[in-house]
CSV table of C-alpha atoms and ligand atoms in Angstrom, one decimal:
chain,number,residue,atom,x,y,z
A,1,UNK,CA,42.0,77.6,-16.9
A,2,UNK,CA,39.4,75.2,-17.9
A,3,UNK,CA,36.3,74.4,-15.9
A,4,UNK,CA,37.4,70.8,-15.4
A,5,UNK,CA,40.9,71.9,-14.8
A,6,UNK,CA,39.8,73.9,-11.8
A,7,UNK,CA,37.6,71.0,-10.5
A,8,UNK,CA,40.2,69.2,-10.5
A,9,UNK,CA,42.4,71.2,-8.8
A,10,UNK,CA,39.7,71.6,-6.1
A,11,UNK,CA,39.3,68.1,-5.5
A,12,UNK,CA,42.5,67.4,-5.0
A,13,UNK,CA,43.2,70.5,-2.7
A,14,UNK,CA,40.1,69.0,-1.2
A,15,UNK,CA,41.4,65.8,-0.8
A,16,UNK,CA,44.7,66.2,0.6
A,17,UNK,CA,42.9,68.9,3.2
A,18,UNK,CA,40.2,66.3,4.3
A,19,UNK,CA,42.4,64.1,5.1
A,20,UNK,CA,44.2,65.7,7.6
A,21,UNK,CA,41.4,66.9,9.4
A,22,UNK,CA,42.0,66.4,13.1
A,23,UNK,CA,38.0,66.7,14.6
A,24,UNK,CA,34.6,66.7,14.0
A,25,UNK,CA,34.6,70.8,14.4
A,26,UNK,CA,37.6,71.5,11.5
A,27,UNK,CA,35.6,68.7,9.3
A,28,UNK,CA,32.3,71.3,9.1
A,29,UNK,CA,34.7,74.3,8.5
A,30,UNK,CA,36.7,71.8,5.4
A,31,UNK,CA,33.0,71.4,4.2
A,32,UNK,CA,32.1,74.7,5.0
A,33,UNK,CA,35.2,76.4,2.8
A,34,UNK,CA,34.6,73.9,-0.1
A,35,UNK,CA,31.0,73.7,-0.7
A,36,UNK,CA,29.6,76.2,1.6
A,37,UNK,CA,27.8,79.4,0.4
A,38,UNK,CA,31.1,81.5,0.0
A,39,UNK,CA,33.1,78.1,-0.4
A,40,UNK,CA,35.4,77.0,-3.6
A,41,UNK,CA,32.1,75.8,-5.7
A,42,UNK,CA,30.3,79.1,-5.5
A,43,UNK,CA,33.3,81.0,-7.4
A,44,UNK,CA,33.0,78.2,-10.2
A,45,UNK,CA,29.2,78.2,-10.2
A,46,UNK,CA,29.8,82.3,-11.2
A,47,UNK,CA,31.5,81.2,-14.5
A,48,UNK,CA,28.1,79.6,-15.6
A,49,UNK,CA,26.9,83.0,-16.0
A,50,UNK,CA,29.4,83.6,-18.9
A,51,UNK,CA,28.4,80.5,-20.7
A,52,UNK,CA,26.2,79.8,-23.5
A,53,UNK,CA,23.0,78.0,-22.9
A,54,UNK,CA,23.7,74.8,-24.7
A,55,UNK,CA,26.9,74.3,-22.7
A,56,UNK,CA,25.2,74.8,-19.1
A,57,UNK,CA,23.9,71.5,-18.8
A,58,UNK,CA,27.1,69.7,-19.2
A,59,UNK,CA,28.5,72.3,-16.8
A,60,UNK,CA,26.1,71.4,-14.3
A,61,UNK,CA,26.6,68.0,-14.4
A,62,UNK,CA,30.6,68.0,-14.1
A,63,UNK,CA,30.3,70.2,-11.4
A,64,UNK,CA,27.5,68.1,-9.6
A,65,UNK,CA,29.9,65.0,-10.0
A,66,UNK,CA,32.7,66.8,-8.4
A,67,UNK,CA,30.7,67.8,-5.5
A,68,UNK,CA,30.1,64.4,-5.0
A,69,UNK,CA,33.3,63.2,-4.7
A,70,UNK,CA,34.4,65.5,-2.0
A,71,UNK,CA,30.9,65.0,-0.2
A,72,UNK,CA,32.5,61.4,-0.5
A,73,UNK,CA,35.4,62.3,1.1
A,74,UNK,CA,34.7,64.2,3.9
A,75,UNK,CA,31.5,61.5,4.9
A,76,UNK,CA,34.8,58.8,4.4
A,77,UNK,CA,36.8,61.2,7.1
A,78,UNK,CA,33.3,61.5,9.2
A,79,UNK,CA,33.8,57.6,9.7
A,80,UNK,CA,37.1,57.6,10.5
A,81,UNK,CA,36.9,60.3,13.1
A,82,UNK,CA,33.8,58.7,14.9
A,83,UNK,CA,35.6,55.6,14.9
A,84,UNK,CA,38.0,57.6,16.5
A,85,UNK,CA,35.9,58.6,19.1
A,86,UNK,CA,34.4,55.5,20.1
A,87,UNK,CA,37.9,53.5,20.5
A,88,UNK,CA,39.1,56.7,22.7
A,89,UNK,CA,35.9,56.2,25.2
A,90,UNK,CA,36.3,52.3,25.0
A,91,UNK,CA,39.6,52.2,26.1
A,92,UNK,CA,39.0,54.7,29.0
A,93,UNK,CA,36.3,53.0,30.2
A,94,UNK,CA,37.8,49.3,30.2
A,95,UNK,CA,37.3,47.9,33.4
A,96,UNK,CA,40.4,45.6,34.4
A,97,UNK,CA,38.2,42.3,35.6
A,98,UNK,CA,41.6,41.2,37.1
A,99,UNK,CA,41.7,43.5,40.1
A,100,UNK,CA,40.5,42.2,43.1
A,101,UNK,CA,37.0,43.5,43.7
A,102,UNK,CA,36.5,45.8,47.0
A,103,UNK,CA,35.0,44.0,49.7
A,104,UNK,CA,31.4,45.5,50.8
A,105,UNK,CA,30.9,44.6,54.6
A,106,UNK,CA,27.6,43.7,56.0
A,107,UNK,CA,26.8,44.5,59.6
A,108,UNK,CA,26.0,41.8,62.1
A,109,UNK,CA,22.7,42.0,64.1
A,110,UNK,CA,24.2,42.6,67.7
A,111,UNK,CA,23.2,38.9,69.2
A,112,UNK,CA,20.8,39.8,71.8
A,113,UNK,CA,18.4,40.9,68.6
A,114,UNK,CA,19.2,37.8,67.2
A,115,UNK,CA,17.9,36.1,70.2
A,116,UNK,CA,14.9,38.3,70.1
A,117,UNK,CA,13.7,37.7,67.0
A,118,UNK,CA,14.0,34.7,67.0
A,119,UNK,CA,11.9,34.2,69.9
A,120,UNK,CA,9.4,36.6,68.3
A,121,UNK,CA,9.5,34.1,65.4
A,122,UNK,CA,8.4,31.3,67.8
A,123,UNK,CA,5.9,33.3,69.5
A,124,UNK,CA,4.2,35.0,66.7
A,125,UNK,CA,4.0,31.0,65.4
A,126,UNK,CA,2.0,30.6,68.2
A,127,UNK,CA,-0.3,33.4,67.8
A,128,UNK,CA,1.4,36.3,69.9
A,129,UNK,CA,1.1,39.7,69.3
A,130,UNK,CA,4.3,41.5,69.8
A,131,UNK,CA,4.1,44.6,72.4
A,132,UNK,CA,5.9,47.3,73.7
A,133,UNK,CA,5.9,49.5,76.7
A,134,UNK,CA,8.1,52.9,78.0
A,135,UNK,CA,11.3,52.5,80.0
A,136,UNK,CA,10.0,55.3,82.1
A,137,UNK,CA,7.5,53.9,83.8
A,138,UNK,CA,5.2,54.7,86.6
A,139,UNK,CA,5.5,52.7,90.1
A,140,UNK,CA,1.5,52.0,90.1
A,141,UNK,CA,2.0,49.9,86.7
A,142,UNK,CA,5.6,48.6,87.7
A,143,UNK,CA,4.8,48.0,91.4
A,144,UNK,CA,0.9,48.6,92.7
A,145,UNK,CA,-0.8,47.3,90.2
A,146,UNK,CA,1.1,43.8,90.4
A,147,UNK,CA,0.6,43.1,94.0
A,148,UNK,CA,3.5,45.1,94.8
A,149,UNK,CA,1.9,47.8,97.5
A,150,UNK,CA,4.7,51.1,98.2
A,151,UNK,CA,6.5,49.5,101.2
A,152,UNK,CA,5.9,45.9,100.4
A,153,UNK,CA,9.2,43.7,101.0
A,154,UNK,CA,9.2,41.9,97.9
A,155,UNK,CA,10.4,45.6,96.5
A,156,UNK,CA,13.2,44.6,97.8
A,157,UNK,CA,14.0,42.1,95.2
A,158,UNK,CA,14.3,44.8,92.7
A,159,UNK,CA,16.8,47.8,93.6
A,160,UNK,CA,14.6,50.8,90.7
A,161,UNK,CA,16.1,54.4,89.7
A,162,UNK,CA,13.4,56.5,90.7
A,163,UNK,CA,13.2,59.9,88.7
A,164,UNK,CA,10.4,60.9,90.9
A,165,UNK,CA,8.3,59.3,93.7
A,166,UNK,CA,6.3,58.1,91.2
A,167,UNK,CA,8.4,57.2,88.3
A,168,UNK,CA,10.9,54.8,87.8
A,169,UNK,CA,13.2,53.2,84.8
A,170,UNK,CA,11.2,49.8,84.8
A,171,UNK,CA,12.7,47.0,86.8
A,172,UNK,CA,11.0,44.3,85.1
A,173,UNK,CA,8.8,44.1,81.2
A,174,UNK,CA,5.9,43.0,83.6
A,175,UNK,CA,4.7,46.7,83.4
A,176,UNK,CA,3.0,46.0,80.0
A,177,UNK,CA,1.2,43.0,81.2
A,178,UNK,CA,-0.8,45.9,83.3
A,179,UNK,CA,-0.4,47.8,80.1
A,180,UNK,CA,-2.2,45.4,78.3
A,181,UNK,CA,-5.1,44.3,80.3
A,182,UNK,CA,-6.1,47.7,81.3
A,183,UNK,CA,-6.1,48.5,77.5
A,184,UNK,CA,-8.0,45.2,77.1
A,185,UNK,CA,-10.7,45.5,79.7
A,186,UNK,CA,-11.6,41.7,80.1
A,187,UNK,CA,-11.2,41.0,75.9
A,188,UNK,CA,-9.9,37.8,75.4
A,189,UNK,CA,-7.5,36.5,74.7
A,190,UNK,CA,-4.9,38.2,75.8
A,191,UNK,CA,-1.6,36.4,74.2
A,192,UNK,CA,1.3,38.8,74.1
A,193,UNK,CA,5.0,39.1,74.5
A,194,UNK,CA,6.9,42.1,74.9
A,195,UNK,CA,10.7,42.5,74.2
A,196,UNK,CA,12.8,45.5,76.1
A,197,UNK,CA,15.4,46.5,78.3
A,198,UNK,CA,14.8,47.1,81.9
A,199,UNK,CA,17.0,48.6,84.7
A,200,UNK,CA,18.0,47.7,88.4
A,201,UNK,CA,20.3,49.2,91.0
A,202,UNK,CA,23.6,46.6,90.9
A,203,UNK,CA,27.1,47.3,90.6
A,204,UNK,CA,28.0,45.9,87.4
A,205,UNK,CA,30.4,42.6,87.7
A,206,UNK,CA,30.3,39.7,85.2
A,207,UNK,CA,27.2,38.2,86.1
A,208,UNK,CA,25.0,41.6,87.1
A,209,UNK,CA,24.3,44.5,84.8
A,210,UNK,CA,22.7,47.4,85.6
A,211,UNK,CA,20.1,47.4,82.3
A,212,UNK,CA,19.0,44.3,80.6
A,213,UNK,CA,16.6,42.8,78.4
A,214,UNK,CA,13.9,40.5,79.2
A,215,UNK,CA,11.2,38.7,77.5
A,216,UNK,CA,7.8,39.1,78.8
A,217,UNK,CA,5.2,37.0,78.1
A,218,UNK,CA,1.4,37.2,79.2
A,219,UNK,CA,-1.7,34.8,78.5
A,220,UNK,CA,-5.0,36.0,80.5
A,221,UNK,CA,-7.9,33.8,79.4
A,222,UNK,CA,-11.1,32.0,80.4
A,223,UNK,CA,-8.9,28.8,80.4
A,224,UNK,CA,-5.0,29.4,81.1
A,225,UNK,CA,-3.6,26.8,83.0
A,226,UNK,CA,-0.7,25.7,84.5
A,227,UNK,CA,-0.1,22.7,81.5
A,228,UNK,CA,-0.5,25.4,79.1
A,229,UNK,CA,2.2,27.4,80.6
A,230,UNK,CA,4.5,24.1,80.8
A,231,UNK,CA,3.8,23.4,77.2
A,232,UNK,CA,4.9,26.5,76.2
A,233,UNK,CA,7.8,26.8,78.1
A,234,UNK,CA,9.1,23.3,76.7
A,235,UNK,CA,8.8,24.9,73.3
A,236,UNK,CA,10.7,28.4,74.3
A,237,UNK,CA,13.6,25.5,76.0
A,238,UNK,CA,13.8,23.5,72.6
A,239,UNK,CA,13.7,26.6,70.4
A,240,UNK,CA,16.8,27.7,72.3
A,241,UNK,CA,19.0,24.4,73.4
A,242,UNK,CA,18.1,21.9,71.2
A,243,UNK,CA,15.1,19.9,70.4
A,244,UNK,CA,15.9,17.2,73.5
A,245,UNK,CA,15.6,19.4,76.0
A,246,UNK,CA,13.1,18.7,79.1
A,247,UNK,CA,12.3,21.3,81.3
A,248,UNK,CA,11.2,21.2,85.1
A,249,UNK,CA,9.5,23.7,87.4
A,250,UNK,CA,10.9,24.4,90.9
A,251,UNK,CA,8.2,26.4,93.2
A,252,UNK,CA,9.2,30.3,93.4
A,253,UNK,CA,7.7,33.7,94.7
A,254,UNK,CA,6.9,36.4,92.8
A,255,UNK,CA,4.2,39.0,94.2
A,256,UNK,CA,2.3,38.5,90.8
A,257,UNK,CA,1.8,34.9,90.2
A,258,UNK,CA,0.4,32.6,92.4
A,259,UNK,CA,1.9,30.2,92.4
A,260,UNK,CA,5.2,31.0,90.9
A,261,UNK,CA,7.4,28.7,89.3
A,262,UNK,CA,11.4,29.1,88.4
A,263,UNK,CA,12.1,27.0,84.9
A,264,UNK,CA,15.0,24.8,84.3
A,265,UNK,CA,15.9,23.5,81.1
A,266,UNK,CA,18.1,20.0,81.1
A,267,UNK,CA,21.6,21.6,80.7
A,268,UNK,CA,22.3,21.4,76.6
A,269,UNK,CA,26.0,21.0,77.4
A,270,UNK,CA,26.0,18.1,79.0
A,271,UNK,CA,22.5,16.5,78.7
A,272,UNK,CA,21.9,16.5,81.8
A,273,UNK,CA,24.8,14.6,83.3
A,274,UNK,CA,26.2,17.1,85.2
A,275,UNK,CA,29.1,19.8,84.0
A,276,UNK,CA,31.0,22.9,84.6
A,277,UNK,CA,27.8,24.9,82.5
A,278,UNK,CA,25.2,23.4,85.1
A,279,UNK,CA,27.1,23.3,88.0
A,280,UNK,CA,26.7,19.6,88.3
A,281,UNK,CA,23.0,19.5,88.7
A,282,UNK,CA,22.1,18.7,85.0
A,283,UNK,CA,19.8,21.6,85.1
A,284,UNK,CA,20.1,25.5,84.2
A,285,UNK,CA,17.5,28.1,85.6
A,286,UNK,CA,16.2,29.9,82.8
A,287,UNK,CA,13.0,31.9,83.7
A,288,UNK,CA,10.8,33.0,86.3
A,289,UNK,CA,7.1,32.8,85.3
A,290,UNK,CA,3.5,31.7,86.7
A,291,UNK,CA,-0.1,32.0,87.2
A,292,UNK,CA,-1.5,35.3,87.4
A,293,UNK,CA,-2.6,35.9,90.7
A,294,UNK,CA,-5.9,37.1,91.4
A,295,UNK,CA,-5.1,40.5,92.9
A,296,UNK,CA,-3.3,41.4,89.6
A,297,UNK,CA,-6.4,40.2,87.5
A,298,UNK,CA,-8.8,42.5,89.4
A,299,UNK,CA,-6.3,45.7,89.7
A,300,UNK,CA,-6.2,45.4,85.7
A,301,UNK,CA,-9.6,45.0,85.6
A,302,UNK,CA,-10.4,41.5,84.9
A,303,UNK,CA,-12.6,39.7,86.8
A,304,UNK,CA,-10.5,37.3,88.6
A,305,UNK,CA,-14.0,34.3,88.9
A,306,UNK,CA,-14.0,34.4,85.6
A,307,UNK,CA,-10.3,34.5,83.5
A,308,UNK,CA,-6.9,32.7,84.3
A,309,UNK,CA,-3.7,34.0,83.2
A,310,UNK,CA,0.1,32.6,82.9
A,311,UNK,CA,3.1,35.1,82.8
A,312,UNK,CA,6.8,34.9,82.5
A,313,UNK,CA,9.8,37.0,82.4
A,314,UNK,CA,12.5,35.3,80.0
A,315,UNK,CA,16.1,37.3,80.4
A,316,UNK,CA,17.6,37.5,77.1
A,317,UNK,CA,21.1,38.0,78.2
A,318,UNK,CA,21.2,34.8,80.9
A,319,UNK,CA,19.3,32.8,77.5
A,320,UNK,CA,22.5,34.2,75.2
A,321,UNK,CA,25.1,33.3,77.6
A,322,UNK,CA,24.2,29.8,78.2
A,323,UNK,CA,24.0,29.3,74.7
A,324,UNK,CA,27.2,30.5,73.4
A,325,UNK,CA,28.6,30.0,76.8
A,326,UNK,CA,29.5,33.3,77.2
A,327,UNK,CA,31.0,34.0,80.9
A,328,UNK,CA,30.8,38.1,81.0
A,329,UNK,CA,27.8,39.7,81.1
A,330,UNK,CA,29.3,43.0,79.8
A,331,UNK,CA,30.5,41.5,76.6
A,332,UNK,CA,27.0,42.7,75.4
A,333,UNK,CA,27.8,46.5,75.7
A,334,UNK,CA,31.1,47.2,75.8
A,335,UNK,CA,30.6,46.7,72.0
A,336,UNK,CA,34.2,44.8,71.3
A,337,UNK,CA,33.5,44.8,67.7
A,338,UNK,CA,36.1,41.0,67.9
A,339,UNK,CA,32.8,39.8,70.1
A,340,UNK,CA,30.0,41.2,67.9
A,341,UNK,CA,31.5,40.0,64.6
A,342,UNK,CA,31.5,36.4,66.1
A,343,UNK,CA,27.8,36.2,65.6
A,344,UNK,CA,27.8,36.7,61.9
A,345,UNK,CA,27.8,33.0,60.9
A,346,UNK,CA,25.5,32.1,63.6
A,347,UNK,CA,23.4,29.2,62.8
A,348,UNK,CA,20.1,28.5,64.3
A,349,UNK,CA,20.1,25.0,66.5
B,401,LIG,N1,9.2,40.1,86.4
B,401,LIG,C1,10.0,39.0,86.9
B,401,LIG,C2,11.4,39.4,87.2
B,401,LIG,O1,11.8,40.3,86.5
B,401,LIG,C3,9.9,37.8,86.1
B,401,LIG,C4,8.5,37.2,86.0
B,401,LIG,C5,7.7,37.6,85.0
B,401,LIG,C6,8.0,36.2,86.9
B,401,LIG,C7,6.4,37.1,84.8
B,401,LIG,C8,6.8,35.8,86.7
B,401,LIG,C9,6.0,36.2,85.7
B,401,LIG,O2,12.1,38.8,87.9
């Protein structure tokens, strides 16, 4: 057979081989067995040997041409196979922008936090420094310390858990205004509110609740006067009910101010008409608060000649229910997930 006859008949073994290559892998092994070391081309490259030398060129440049042609084809069956392989990935990875997508739910801040940091907002706007205190607390900073002596009646008004003679769950965030004067000693000024729940002995029903939150606030300063407590007050009111609000103090008793004041804000539902929300009075009681008294400023270390101080005790729950009129003190912890939810599209007033 004649050289050319037998490249010929390669390339068209080759051909119809290539073609029906299935994969990458049994491409290389088509390559492999046709022009590969031991493949098809190396048995004609041994009949050069038997040639004369003017005739080798020529050889050479037949068989060089038919090597081309099958590189050709198996680089054309390379294309075709990746191809291949792209479209197979493509059309298991289409994503079907027609199905609904899945829904990705986003908690709701339980509402008393709400309320809370949003009066932090306020307060911090008025140059407040946000403090905390321990639950556990001890009855000298709870108590003593705030004019409250062991045995003194006004104890009364606050039913504690004791866990030992001397320690209590706190009945009041008032603890961490001793807190923070005695860590103070006479710096001023002293402008801090503390958010944090506090405990009394009740029986739980729909208006009493064993732990709840308040807001305490504390001023101590050379100058802290009964117009500066008002003033802020009337901006805590507005904040809460609505920018129309007035507020009005009632004369009060609490050990540690003197004097004491209970603050009502006109009632939001009505403006100040009289309704079901107030009762009929036009006003709602919403926090207990007043000037430091003396006996507190000395037992925290502050000479009581020379610095003033106004406090308050805001309860977060009582602010929260007459807000979104809720009736049910529990509704807070029972943790009803139809009465958290609710509070998700809560818009400031
Ligand atoms: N601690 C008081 C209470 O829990 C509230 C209060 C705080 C009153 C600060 C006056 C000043 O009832």
């Amino acid at each position: 057979m004649k050289v050319s006859e037998k490249l010929e008949a390669i390339i068209v073994e080759a051909k119809s081989h290539i073609e029906l290559v299935k994969n990458l892998n049994e491409l290389n092994d088509a390559k492999a067995k046709y022009l590969g070391k031991k493949g098809s081309f190396s048995d004609v490259m041994k009949l050069m040997r038997d040639l004369p030398n003017e005739d080798r060129p020529m050889f050479g440049k037949v068989t060089n041409e038919a090597k081309q042609v099958i590189l050709g084809y198996i680089e054309e069956q390379r294309n075709i196979l990746e191809q291949q392989i792209v479209n197979e990935k493509l059309s298991k990875e289409t994503v079907d922008v027609t199905l609904p997508g899945r829904e990705f739910t986003v908690g709701v801040k339980h509402i008393l936090t709400q309320v809370i940091e949003e009066m932090e907002d306020l307060f911090i706007g008025m140059g407040y420094e946000i403090m905390e205190g321990p639950e556990v607390e001890i009855d000298e900073y709870n108590f003593e310390k705030l004019n409250l002596p062991k045995d003194h009646p006004a104890r009364d008004m606050q039913d504690s858990f004791y866990i030992t003679d001397d320690t209590l769950l706190r009945t009041h965030t008032s603890s961490v205004q001793v807190r923070t004067m005695l860590a103070n000693k006479e710096k001023t000024p002293i402008k801090i509110i503390c958010p944090g729940t506090v405990f009394r002995r009740d029986d739980d029903d729909a208006t009493h609740s064993h732990q709840f939150m308040q807001i305490e606030g504390l001023v101590v300063d050379e100058k802290a006067s009964m117009a500066d407590l008002k003033g802020t007050l009337l901006e805590v009111a507005r904040k809460m009910f609505g920018e129309d609000r007035k507020i009005r103090l009632r004369p009060s008793y609490f050990p540690f101010t003197e004097p004491s004041v209970e603050v009502d804000v006109s009632c939001h539902n009505c403006n100040g008409k009289g309704c079901n929300v107030c009762k009929g009075t036009g006003w709602i009681e919403i926090l207990g608060s007043g000037i430091v008294n003396d006996n507190v400023l000395e037992a925290c270390g502050y000479d009581s000649k020379k610095y003033q101080g106004f406090a308050f005790g805001i309860g977060v729950e009582r602010m929260a229910m007459l807000r979104y009129g809720i009736n049910d003190i529990r509704a807070f912890y029972t943790n009803d997930l139809r009465f958290i939810k609710q509070f998700k599209k809560w818009k400031k007033t």
